[in-house]
Coordinates of C-alpha atoms in Angstrom, one line a residue:
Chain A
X1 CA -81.2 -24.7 18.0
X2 CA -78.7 -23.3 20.7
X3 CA -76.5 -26.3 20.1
X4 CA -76.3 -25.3 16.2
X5 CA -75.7 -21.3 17.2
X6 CA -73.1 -22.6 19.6
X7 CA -71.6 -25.0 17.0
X8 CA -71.9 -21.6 14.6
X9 CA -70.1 -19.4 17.0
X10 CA -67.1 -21.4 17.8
X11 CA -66.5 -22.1 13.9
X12 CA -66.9 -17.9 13.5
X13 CA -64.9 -17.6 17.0
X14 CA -61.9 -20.3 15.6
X15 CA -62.3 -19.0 11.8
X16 CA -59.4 -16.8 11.7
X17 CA -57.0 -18.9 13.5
X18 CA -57.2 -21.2 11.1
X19 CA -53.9 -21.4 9.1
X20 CA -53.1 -17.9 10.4
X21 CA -50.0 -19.5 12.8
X22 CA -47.4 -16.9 12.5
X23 CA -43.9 -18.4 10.6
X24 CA -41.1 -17.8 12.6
X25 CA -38.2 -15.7 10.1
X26 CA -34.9 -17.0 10.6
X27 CA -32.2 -14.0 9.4
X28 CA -29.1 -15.0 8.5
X29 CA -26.8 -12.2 7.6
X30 CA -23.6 -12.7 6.8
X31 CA -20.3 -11.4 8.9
X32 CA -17.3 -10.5 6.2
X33 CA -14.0 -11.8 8.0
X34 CA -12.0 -9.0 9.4
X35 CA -9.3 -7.5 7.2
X36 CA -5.5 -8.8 7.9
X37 CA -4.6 -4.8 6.9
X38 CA -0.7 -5.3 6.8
X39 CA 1.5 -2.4 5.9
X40 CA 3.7 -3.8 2.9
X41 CA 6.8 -4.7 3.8
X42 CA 9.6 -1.8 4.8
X43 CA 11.7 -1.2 1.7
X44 CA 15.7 -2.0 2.1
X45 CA 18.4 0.5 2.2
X46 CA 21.2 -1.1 0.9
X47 CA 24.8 0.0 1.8
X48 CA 27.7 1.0 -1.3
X49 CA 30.6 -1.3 -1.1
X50 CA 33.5 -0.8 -3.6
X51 CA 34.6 -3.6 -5.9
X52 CA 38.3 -3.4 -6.3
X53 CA 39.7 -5.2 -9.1
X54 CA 43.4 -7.2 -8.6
X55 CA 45.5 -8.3 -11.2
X56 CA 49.0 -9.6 -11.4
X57 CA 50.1 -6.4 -12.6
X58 CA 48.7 -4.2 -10.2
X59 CA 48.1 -6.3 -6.9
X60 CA 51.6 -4.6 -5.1
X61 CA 49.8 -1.0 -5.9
X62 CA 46.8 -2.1 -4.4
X63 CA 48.1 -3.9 -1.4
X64 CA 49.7 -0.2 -0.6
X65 CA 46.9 1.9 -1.2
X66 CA 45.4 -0.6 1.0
X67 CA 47.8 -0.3 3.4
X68 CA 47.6 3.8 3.2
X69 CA 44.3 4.4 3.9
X70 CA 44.5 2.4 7.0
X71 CA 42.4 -0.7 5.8
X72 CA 44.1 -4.1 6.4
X73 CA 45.9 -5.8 3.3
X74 CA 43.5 -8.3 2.4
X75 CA 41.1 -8.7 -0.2
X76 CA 37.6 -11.7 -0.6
X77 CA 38.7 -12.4 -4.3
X78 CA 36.6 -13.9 -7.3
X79 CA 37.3 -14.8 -10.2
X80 CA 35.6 -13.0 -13.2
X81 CA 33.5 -16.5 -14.3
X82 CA 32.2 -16.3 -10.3
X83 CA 31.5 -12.3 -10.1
X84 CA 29.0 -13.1 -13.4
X85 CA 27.8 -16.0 -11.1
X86 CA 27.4 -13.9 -8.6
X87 CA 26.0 -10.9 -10.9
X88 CA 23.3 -13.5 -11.9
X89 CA 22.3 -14.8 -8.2
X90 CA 21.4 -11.5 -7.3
X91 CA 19.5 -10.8 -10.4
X92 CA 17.7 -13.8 -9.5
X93 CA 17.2 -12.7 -6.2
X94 CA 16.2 -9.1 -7.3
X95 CA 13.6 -11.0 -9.2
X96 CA 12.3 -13.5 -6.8
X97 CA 12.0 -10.3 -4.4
X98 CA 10.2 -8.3 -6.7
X99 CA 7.7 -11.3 -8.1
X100 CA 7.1 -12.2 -4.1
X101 CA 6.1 -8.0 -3.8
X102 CA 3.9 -8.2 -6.7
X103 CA 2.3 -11.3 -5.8
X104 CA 1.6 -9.7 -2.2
X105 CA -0.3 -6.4 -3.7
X106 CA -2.4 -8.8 -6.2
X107 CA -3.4 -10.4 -3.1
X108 CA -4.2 -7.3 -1.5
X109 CA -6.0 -5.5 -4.2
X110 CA -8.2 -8.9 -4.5
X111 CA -9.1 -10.0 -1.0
X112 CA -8.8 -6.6 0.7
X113 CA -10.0 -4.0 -2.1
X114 CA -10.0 -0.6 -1.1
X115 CA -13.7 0.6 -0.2
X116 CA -13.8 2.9 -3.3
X117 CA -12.8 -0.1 -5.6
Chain B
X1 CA -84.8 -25.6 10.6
X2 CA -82.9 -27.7 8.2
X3 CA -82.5 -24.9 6.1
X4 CA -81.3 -23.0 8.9
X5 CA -78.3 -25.6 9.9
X6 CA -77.6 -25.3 5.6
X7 CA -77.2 -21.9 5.9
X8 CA -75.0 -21.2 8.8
X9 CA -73.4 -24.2 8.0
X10 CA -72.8 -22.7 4.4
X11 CA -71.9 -19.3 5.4
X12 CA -69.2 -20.8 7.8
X13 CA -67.7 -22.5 5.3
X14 CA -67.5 -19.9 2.8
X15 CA -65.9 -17.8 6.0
X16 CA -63.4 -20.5 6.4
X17 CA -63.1 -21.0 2.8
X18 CA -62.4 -17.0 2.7
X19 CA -59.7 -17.1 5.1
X20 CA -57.8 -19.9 3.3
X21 CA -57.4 -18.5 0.1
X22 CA -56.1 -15.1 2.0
X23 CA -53.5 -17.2 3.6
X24 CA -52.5 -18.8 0.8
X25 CA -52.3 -15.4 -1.1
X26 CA -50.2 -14.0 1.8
X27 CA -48.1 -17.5 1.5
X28 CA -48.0 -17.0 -2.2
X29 CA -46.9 -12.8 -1.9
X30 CA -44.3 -13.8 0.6
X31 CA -43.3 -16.6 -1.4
X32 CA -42.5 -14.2 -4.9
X33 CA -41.1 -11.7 -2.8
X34 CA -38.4 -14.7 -1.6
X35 CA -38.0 -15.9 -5.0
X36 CA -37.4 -12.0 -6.5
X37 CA -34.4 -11.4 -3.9
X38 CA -33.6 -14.8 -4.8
X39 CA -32.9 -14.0 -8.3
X40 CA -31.6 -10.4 -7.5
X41 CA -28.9 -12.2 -5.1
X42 CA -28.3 -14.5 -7.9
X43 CA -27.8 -11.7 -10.3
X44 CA -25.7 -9.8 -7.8
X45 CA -23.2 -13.0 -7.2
X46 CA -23.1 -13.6 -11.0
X47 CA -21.9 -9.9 -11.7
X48 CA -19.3 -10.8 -8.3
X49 CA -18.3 -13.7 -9.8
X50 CA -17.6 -11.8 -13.7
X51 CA -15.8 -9.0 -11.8
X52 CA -13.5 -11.3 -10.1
X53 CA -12.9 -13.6 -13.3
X54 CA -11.8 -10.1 -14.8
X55 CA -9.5 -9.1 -11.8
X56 CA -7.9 -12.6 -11.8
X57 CA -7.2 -12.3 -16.0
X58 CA -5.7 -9.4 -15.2
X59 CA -3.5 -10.3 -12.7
X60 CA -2.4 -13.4 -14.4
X61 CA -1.8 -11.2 -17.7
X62 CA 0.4 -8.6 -15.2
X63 CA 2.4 -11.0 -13.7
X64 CA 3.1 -12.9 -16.8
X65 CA 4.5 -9.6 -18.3
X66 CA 6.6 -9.3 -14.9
X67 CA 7.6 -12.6 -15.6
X68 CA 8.6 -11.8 -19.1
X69 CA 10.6 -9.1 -18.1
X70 CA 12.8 -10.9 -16.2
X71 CA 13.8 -13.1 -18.7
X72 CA 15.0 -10.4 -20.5
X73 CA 16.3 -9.1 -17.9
X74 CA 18.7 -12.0 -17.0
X75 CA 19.8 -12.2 -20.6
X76 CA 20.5 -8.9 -20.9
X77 CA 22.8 -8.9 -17.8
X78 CA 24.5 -12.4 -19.9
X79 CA 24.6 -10.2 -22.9
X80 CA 26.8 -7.7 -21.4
X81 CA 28.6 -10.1 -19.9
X82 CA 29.5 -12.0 -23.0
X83 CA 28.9 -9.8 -26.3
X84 CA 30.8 -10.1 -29.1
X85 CA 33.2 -13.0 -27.3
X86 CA 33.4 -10.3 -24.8
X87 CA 35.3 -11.9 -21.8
X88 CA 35.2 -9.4 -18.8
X89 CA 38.3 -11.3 -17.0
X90 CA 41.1 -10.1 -20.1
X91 CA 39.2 -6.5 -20.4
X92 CA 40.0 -6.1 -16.4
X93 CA 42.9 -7.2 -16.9
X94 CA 43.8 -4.8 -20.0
X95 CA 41.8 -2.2 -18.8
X96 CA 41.7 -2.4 -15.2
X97 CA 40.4 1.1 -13.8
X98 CA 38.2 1.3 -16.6
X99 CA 36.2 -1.9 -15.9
X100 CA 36.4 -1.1 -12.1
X101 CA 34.4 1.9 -12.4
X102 CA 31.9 0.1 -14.7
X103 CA 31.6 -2.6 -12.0
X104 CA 31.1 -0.4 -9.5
X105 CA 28.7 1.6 -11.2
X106 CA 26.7 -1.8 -12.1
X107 CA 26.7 -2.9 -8.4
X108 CA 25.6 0.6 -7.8
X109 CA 22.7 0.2 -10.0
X110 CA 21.7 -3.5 -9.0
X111 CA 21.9 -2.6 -5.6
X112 CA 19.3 0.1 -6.2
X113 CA 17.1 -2.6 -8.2
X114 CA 16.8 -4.6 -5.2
X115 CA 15.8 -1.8 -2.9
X116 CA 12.9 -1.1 -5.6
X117 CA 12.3 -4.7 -5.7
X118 CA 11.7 -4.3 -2.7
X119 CA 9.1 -1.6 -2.5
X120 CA 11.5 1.8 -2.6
X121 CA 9.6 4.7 -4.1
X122 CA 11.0 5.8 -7.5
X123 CA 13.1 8.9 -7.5
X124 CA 12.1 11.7 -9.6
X125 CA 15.3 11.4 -11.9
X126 CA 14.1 7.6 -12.3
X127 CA 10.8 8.3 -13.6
X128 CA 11.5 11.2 -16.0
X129 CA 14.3 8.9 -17.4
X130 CA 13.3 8.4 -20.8
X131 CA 17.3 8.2 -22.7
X132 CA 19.4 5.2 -22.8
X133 CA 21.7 7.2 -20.9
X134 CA 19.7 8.4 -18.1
X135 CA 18.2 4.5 -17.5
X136 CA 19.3 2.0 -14.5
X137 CA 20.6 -1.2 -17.6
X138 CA 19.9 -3.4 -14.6
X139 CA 16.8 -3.3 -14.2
X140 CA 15.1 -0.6 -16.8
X141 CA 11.4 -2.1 -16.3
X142 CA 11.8 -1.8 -13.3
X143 CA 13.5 1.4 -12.1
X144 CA 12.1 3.4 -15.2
X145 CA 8.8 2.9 -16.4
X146 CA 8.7 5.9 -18.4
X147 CA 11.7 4.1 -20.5
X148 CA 10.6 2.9 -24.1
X149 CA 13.2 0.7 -25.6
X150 CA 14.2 1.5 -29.0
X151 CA 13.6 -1.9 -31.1

C-alpha cells in the first residue's frame, strides 16, 4: 500500500514537469546600416571669359585694342567648325554632369528616404 | 486493493493526460501567434516591395525624360548652328561684332547651364521665365522649368 501511495505521489509530485521545459526565445532584430548622409556636391561658380572673334579684316584692329588695354597681343584661335566642336563637348559635358546629379538624388531619395517619406 | 492501484493509477493518468493537452494548447497558441506575425511581416514586405517597384518606375520614367531632353537639347544647339545652310564661319566673318556678342551671350548662358547642372539654385528671373525671350536657349529644361515650348 505505501509503495503504491509513494508510486502515486511522485507521478502527482513529477506531473507538471512533464513537457513543461521552458523554450529558450531567440530574438533577432534587425540593425538598419547607418546612413552615408552626404551633402550633395558644392555647386560650381564658373568665371565669364570673352570670346573675341578675328578675321582677316579686322585682326590689325584687334591686335591694337589688344595692345591698349594692356593685354598681350595673342590670341588661342579656332576655327568656327572647332568652336561648334567645342560648343557640343560642353553640352555633352553639361549633360553627363547633370545625368550624374540626377542619378545621385535618385539614389538618395531611394536608399536614404527622408523619415517623413 | 486492486481497485485502489486502478484508480490512483487512473486518476494519474488523466492528471498527466491533463497537462499534455495544456501544453500542447500553449504550443499550439504560441505557434498561431508566430504564424499571424508571420503573415503580417509577409504582408508588410510585400507592400515594401510594391512601393519600391513604384519608386524605381518612377525614376526610370524621370531619367528617361532627362534623357530625352538632352537629345533635344544637343540638336537644338546643331540647329542653330546650321539652320537654313547657316554657316556661322561666313556670318562672323560678314558680321563680325554682331556674332561676337551672340557668342558671348551663348557662352554666357552655357556657362550658367553647367553651374545648374551642377546643382546651382534657380534664380528668381529663371523660374518666372515663361517667354521665348526671357529663356536660357541652352539649356531651357533645364534653367526654366516654368518654360512651355510653343509646338
Amino acid at each position: 500500500m505505501n509503495k503504491i501511495l509513494a508510486i502515486a505521489i511522485m507521478i502527482l509530485l513529477t506531473g507538471c514537469s512533464i513537457g513543461g521545459e521552458k523554450r529558450i526565445k531567440i530574438f533577432s532584430v534587425e540593425e538598419p546600416r547607418q546612413k552615408l548622409d552626404y551633402p550633395m556636391p558644392t555647386a560650381l561658380q564658373l568665371e565669364e571669359l570673352k570670346w573675341i572673334i578675328i578675321t582677316s579684316k579686322n585682326a590689325e584692329e584687334v591686335f591694337a585694342k589688344l595692345e591698349e588695354a594692356g593685354i598681350d597681343p595673342v590670341l588661342f584661335g579656332l576655327t568656327d567648325k572647332d568652336y561648334q566642336v567645342l560648343a557640343r563637348n560642353f553640352a555633352q559635358i553639361r549633360q553627363k554632369l547633370q545625368e550624374t546629379n540626377n542619378l545621385l538624388e535618385e539614389y538618395k531619395k531611394y536608399y536614404e528616404p527622408k523619415e517623413k517619406e | 486493493m486492486a481497485i485502489a492501484i486502478m484508480l490512483i493509477t487512473g486518476i494519474a493518468g488523466a492528471g498527466i493526460y491533463v497537462m499534455k493537452l495544456r501544453a500542447d494548447n500553449a504550443t499550439l497558441k504560441a505557434n498561431q501567434f508566430k504564424l499571424e506575425t508571420a503573415i503580417t511581416e509577409q504582408n508588410k514586405v510585400l507592400e515594401q516591395q510594391k512601393k519600391d517597384f513604384t519608386a524605381i518606375l518612377e525614376s526610370n520614367k524621370k531619367l528617361n525624360v532627362l534623357i530625352n531632353t538632352f537629345k533635344k537639347d544637343l540638336q537644338d544647339l546643331d540647329k542653330r548652328f546650321t539652320k537654313k545652310d547657316r554657316d556661322i564661319g561666313k556670318l562672323a566673318i560678314d558680321r563680325t561684332g554682331a556674332i561676337e556678342r551672340i557668342i558671348n551671350k551663348g557662352g554666357k548662358n552655357a556657362a550658367r547651364c553647367i553651374e545648374l547642372a551642377s546643382g546651382a539654385e534657380h534664380t528668381e528671373a529663371e523660374l518666372k521665365a515663361t517667354l521665348k525671350s526671357e529663356i536660357n536657349p541652352e539649356c531651357p529644361a533645364l534653367a526654366n522649368p516654368n518654360f512651355v515650348e510653343y509646338q
